[in-house]
Coordinates of C-alpha atoms and ligand atoms in Angstrom, one line a residue:
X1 CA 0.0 0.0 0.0
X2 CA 1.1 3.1 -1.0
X3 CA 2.2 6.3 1.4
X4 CA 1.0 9.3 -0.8
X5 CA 0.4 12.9 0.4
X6 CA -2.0 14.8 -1.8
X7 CA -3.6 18.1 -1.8
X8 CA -6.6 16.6 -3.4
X9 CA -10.4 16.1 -1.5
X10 CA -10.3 13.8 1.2
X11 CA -11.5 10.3 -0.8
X12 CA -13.2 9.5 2.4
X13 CA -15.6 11.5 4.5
X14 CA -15.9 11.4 8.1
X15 CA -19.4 11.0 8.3
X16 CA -19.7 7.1 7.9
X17 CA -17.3 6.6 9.9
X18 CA -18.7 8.1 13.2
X19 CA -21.7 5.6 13.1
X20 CA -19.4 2.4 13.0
X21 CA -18.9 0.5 16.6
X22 CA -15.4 0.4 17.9
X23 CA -15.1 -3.2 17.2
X24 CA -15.4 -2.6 13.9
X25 CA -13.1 0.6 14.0
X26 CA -10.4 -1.2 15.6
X27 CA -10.4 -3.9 13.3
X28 CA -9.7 -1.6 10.5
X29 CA -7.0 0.5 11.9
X30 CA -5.3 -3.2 12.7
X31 CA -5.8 -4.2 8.9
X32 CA -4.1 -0.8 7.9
X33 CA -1.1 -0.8 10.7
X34 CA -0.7 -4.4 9.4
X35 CA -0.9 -3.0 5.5
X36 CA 1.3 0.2 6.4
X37 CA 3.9 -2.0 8.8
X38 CA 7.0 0.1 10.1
X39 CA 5.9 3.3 7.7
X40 CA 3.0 4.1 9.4
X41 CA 4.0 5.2 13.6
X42 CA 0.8 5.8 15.5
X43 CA 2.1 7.7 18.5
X44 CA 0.1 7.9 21.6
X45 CA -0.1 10.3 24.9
X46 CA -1.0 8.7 28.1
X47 CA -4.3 11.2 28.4
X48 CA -5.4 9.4 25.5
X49 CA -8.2 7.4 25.8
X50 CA -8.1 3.7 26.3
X51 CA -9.1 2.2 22.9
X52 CA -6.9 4.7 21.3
X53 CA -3.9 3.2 23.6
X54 CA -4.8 -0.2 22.1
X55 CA -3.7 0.6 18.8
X56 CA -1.3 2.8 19.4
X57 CA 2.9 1.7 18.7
X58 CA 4.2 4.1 21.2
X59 CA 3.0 5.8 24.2
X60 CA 5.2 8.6 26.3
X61 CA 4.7 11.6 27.8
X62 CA 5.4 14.9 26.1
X63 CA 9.1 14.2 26.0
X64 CA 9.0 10.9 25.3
X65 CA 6.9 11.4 22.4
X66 CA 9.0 13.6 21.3
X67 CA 12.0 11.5 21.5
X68 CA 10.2 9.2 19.6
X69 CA 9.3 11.6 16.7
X70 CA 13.1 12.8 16.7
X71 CA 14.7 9.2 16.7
X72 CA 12.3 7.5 14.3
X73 CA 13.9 6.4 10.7
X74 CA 11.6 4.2 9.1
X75 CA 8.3 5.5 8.9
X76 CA 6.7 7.7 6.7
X77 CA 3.6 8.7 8.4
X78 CA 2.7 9.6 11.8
X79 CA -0.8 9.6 13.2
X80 CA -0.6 11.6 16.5
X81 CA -3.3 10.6 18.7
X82 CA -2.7 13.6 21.2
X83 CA -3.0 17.1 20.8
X84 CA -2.3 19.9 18.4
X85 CA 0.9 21.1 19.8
X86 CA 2.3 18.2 19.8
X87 CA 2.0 17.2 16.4
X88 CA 3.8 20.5 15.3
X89 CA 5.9 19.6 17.5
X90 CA 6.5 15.9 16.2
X91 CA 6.5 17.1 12.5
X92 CA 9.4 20.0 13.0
X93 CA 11.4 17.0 14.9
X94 CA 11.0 13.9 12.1
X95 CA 11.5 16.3 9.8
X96 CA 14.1 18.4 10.3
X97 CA 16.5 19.1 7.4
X98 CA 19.0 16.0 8.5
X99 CA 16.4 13.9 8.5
X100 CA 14.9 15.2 5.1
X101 CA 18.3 14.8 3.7
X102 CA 18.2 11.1 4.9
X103 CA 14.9 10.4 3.1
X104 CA 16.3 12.3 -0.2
X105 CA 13.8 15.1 0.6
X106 CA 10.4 12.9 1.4
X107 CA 8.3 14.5 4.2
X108 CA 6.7 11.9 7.1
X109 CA 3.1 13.1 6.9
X110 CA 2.1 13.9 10.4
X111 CA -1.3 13.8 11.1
X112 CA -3.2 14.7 14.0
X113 CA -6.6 12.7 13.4
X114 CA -9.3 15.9 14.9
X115 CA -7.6 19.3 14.5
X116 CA -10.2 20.3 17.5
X117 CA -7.6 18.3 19.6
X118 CA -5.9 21.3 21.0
X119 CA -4.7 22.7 24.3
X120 CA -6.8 25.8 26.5
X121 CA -3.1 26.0 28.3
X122 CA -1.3 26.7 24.8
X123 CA -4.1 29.2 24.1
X124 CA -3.1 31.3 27.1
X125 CA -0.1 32.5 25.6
X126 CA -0.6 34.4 21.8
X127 CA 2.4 35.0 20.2
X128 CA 1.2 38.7 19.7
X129 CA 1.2 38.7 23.8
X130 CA 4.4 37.3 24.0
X131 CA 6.1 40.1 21.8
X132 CA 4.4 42.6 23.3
X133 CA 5.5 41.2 26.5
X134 CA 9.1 40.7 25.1
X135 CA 8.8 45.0 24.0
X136 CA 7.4 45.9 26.8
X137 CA 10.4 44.3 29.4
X138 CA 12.4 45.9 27.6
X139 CA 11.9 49.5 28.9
X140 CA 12.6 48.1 32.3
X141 CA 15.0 45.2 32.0
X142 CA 17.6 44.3 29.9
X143 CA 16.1 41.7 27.6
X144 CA 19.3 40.3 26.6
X145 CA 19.8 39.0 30.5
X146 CA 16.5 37.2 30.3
X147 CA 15.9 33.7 28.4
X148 CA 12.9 32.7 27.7
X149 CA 11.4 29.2 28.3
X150 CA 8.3 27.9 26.5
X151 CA 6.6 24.8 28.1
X152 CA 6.4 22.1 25.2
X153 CA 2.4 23.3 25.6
X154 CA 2.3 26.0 23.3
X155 CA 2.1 27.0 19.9
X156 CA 5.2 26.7 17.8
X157 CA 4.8 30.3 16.8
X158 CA 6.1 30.7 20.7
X159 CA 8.8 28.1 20.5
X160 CA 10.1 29.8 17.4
X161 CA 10.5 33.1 19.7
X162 CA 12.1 31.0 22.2
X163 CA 14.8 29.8 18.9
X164 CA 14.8 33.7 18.0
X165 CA 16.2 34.8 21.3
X166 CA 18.4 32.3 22.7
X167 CA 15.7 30.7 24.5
X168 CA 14.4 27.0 25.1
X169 CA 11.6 24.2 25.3
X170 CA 10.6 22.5 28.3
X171 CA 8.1 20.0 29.5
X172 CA 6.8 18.7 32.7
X173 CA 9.8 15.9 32.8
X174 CA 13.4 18.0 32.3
X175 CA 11.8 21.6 33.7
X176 CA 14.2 21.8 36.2
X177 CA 17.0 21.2 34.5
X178 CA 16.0 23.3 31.6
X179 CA 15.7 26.6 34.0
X180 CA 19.2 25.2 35.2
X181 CA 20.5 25.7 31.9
X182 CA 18.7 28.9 31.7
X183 CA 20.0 30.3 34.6
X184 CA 24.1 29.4 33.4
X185 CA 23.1 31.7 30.7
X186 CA 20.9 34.5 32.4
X187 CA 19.8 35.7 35.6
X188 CA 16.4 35.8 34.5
X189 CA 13.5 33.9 32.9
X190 CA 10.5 34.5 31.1
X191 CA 8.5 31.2 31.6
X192 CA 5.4 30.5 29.7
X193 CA 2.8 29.7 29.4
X194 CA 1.7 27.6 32.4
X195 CA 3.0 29.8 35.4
X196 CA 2.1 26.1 37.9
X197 CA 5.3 24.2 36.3
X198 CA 7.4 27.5 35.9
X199 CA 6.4 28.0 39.6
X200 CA 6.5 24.6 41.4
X201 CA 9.8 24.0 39.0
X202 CA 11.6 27.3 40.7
X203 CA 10.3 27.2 43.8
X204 CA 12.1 23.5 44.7
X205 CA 15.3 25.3 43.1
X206 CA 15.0 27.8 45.7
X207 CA 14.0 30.7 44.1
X208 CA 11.8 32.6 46.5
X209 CA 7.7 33.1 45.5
X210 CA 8.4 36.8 45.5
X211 CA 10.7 37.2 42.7
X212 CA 8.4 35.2 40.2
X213 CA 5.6 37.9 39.7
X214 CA 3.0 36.6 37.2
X215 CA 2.6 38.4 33.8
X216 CA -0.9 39.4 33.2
X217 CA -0.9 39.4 29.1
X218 CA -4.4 41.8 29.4
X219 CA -3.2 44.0 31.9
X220 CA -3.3 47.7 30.8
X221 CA 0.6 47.9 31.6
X222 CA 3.8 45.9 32.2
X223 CA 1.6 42.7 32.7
X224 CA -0.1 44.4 35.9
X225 CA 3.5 44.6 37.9
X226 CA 5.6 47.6 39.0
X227 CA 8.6 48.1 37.1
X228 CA 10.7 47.2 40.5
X229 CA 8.7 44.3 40.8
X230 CA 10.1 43.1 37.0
X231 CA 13.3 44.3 37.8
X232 CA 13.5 42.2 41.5
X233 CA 12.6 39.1 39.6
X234 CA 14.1 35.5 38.8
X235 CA 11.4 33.9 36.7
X236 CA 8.6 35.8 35.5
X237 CA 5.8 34.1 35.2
X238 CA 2.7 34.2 32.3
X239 CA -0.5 34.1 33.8
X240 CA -1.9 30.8 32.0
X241 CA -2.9 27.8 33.3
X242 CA -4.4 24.1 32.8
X243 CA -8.1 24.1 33.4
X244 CA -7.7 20.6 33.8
X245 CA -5.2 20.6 36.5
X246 CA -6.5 23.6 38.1
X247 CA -9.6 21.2 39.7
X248 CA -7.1 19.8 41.9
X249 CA -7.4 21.6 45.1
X250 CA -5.2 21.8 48.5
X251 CA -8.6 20.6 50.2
X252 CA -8.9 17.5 48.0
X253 CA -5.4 16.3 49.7
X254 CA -6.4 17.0 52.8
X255 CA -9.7 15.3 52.4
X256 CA -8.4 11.6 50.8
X257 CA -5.6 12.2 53.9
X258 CA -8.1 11.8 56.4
X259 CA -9.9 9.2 54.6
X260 CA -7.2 7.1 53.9
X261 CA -4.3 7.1 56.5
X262 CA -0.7 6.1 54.7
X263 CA -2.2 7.3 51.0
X264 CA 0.8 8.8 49.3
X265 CA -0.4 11.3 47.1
X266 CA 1.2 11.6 43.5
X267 CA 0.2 15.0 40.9
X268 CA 1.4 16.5 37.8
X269 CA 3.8 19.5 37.9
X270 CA 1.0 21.5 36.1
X271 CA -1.3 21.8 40.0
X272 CA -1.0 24.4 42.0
X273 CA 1.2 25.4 44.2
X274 CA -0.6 24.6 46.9
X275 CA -0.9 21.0 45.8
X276 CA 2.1 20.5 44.8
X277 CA 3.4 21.9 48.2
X278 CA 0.8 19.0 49.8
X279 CA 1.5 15.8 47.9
X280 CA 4.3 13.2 48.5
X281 CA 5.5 13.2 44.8
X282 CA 4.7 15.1 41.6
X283 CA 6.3 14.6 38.3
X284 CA 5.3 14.3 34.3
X285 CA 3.0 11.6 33.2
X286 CA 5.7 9.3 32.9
X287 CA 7.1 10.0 36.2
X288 CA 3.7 9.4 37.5
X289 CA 3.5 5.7 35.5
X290 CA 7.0 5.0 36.9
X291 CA 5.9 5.9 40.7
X292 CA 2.9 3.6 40.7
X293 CA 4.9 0.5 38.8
X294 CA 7.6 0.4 41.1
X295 CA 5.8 0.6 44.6
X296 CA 5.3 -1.8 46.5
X297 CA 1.6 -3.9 46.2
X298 CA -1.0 -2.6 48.8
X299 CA 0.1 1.1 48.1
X300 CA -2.5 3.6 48.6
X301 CA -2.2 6.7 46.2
X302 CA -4.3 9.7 45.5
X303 CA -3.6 10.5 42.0
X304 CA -3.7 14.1 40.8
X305 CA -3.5 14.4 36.9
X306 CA -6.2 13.7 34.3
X307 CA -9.1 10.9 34.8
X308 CA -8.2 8.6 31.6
X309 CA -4.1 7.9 32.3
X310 CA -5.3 7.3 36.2
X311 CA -8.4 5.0 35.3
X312 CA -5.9 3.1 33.2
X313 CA -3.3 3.0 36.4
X314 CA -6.4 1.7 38.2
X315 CA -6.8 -1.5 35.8
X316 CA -2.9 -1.9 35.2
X317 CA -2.4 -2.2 38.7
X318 CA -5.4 -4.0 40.8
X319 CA -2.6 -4.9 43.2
X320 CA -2.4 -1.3 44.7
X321 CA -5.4 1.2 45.9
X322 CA -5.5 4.0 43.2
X323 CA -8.0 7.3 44.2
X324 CA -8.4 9.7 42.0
X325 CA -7.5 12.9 43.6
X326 CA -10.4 14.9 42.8
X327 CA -14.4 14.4 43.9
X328 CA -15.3 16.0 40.1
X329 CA -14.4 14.5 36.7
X330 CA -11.4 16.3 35.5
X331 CA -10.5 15.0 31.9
X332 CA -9.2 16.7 28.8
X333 CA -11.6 17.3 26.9
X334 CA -9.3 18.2 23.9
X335 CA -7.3 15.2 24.2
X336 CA -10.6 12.7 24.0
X337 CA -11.4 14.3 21.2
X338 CA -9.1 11.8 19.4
X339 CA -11.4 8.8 19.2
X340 CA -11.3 5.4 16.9
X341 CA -13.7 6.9 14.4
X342 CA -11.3 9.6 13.5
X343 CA -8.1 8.0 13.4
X344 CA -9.4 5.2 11.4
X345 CA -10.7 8.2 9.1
X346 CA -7.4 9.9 8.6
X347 CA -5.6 6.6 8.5
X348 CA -7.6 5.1 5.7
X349 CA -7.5 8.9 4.2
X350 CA -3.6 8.4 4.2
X351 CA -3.4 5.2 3.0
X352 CA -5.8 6.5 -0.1
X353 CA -2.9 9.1 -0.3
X354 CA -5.7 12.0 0.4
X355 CA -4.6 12.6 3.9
X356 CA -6.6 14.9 5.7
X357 CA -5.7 17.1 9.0
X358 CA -2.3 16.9 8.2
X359 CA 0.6 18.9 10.2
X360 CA 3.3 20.7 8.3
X361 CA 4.8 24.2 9.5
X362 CA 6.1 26.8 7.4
X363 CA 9.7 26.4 6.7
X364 CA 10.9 29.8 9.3
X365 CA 8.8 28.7 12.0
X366 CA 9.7 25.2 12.2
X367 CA 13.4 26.2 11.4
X368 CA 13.5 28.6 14.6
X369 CA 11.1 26.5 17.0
X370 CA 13.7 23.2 16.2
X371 CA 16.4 25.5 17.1
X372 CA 14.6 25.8 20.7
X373 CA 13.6 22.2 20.5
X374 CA 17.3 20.9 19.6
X375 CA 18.9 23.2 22.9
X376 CA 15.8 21.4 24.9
X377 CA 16.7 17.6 23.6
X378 CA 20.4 18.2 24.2
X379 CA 19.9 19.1 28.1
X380 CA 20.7 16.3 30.3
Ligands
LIG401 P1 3.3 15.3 30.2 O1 4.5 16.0 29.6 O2 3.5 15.1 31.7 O3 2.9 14.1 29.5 O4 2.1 16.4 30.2 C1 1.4 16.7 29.1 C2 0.2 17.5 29.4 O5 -0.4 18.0 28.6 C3 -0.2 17.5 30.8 O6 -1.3 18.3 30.9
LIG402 FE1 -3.6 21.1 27.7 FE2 -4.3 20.6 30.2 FE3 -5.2 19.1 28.2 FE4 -2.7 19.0 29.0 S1 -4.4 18.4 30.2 S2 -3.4 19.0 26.9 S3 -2.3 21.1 29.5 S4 -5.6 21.3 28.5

């Protein structure tokens, strides 16, 4: 079976496909992964849901994933059951020039399978706002002692700033070693755009709460902060957040505490400070996967990161006692977007070579945002 990309109509509408049962659904994406075989890479995040998971070759966190886009050789297509920013992500990575030259100049087609799938986080941060932001800091601090960090959660209109002006990617896994970096290099940061993992991440450096002021991008002037304020500062922090994450609450902990004597309690980087300040452990999505597989049966946890990737905890490991942090429902809604009837849409669409929703960045963007990317993959 063919690989071909094509500008023409999609051959197949979506439609049909959206009234077929998941039985059926997964047996087609099978038949096509077994048709496609090493060319076709269906990457997964661990928010996905878990009939996505099924079918997916790979699963990681943000950096893993990413790893996984920048190390892969043989494919030709990716299907990135996630969300938008990380397909950009994945298609500036597998195909940077290197890896074009490799391939004699053929492009992986990277395809995220709903282009709803995107990220309210990511959409905090504007790349207008962050210029702006950039101008503005600029009357009162020197600019050229401040590096800015971009969380892997944001457009790569943002990460391409970051390549522009000596800056760097993060994610929730190497955060702390990326503001070490950072800091080697300036005395300041501009962290963006989830000010919980910029703030958790300093904070356990030992950088005091009071020199992170928060940048308020519709603030009338210098992001709602006195110009000493900027100038007394270590990190300053955008004003954006996970709506997700941000349901975990310092009275949840205390709550499953006094339920459950001996619960360890285990969140994402991305709660608030408050939280993070409460629980036992925090870490990326990995970490938290890593945490729960190597402690000891009969552990009791209270689990603080998004419902899907903790239900799925709660079936892999029926030897320990998994809560989920949080009395409401907190899923992504973005991320569950991603569902069998779409990826079997865009994968039979690709294997018709009319591949639909597919990822491709200009050439200057993806050219600076790899340059932030590339500084990001090479911290240890
Ligand atoms: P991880 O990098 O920990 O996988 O997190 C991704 C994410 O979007 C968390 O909200
Ligand atoms: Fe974005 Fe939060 Fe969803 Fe992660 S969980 S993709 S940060 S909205």
């Amino acid at each position: 079976m063919a690989l071909l990309t094509s500008l023409r109509e999609p051959a197949l509408k979506l439609a049909p496909y959206k009234s077929l049962d998941n039985a059926t659904l997964h047996a087609r994406i099978e038949a096509l992964r077994e048709a496609l075989g090493p060319r076709l890479l269906v990457l997964g995040h661990h928010y996905q849901q878990d009939e996505v998971i099924a079918l997916a070759d790979l699963r990681g966190d943000s950096y893993q994933l990413s790893r996984m886009a920048a190390d892969s050789t043989d494919c030709r297509a990716i299907a990135f059951c996630g969300v938008h920013f990380m397909a950009e992500t994945a298609d500036i990575l597998v195909n940077r020039p290197e890896r074009l030259a490799e391939r004699g100049g053929e492009r992986v087609t990277v395809v995220l399978p709903d282009l709803a799938a995107g990220c309210s986080m990511a959409d905090m941060a504007m790349i207008d706002q962050v210029e702006a932001c950039w101008d503005e800091l600029g009357e009162v601090i020197d600019t050229e002692d401040i590096t800015p960090v971009t969380y892997i959660n944001s457009a790569a209109s943002l990460k391409a700033f970051c390549g522009r002006h000596g800056g760097i990617v993060c994610t929730s896994s190497n955060a702390a070693a990326v503001l070490q970096w950072a800091f080697r290099r300036t005395s300041r940061v501009l962290f963006f755009p989830d000010q919980h993992l910029g703030r958790n991440t300093a904070f356990a450096m030992g950088i005091p709460l009071d020199q992170m002021p928060v940048w308020n991008p519709h603030a009338e002037e210098l992001g709602g902060n006195t110009a000493a304020a900027l100038q007394a500062s270590k990190v300053l922090l955008w004003q954006g957040h996970c709506s997700v994450h941000a349901m975990f609450r310092a009275e949840h902990v205390e709550q499953l505490r006094a339920k459950y004597p001996g619960i360890r309690v285990l969140v994402h980087p991305e709660c608030s400070r408050e939280v993070v300040e409460k629980a036992d452990v925090y870490g990326s999505t990995g970490k938290i996967i890593r945490e729960v597989e190597a402690a000891p049966p009969g552990t009791k946890w209270a689990i603080g990161t998004e419902l899907h990737l903790v239900q799925r905890l709660k079936q892999e490991h029926p030897e320990q006692e998994i809560h989920f942090l949080s009395p409401i429902v907190c899923m992504c809604a973005t991320m569950y977007r991603i569902d069998l009837a779409h990826l079997c849409w865009s994968l039979e669409n690709l294997a018709a070579g009319t591949p639909v929703n597919v990822i491709h960045l200009d050439e200057e963007t993806a050219r600076w945002s790899l340059v932030a990317l590339e500084r990001m993959l090479e911290v240890k």
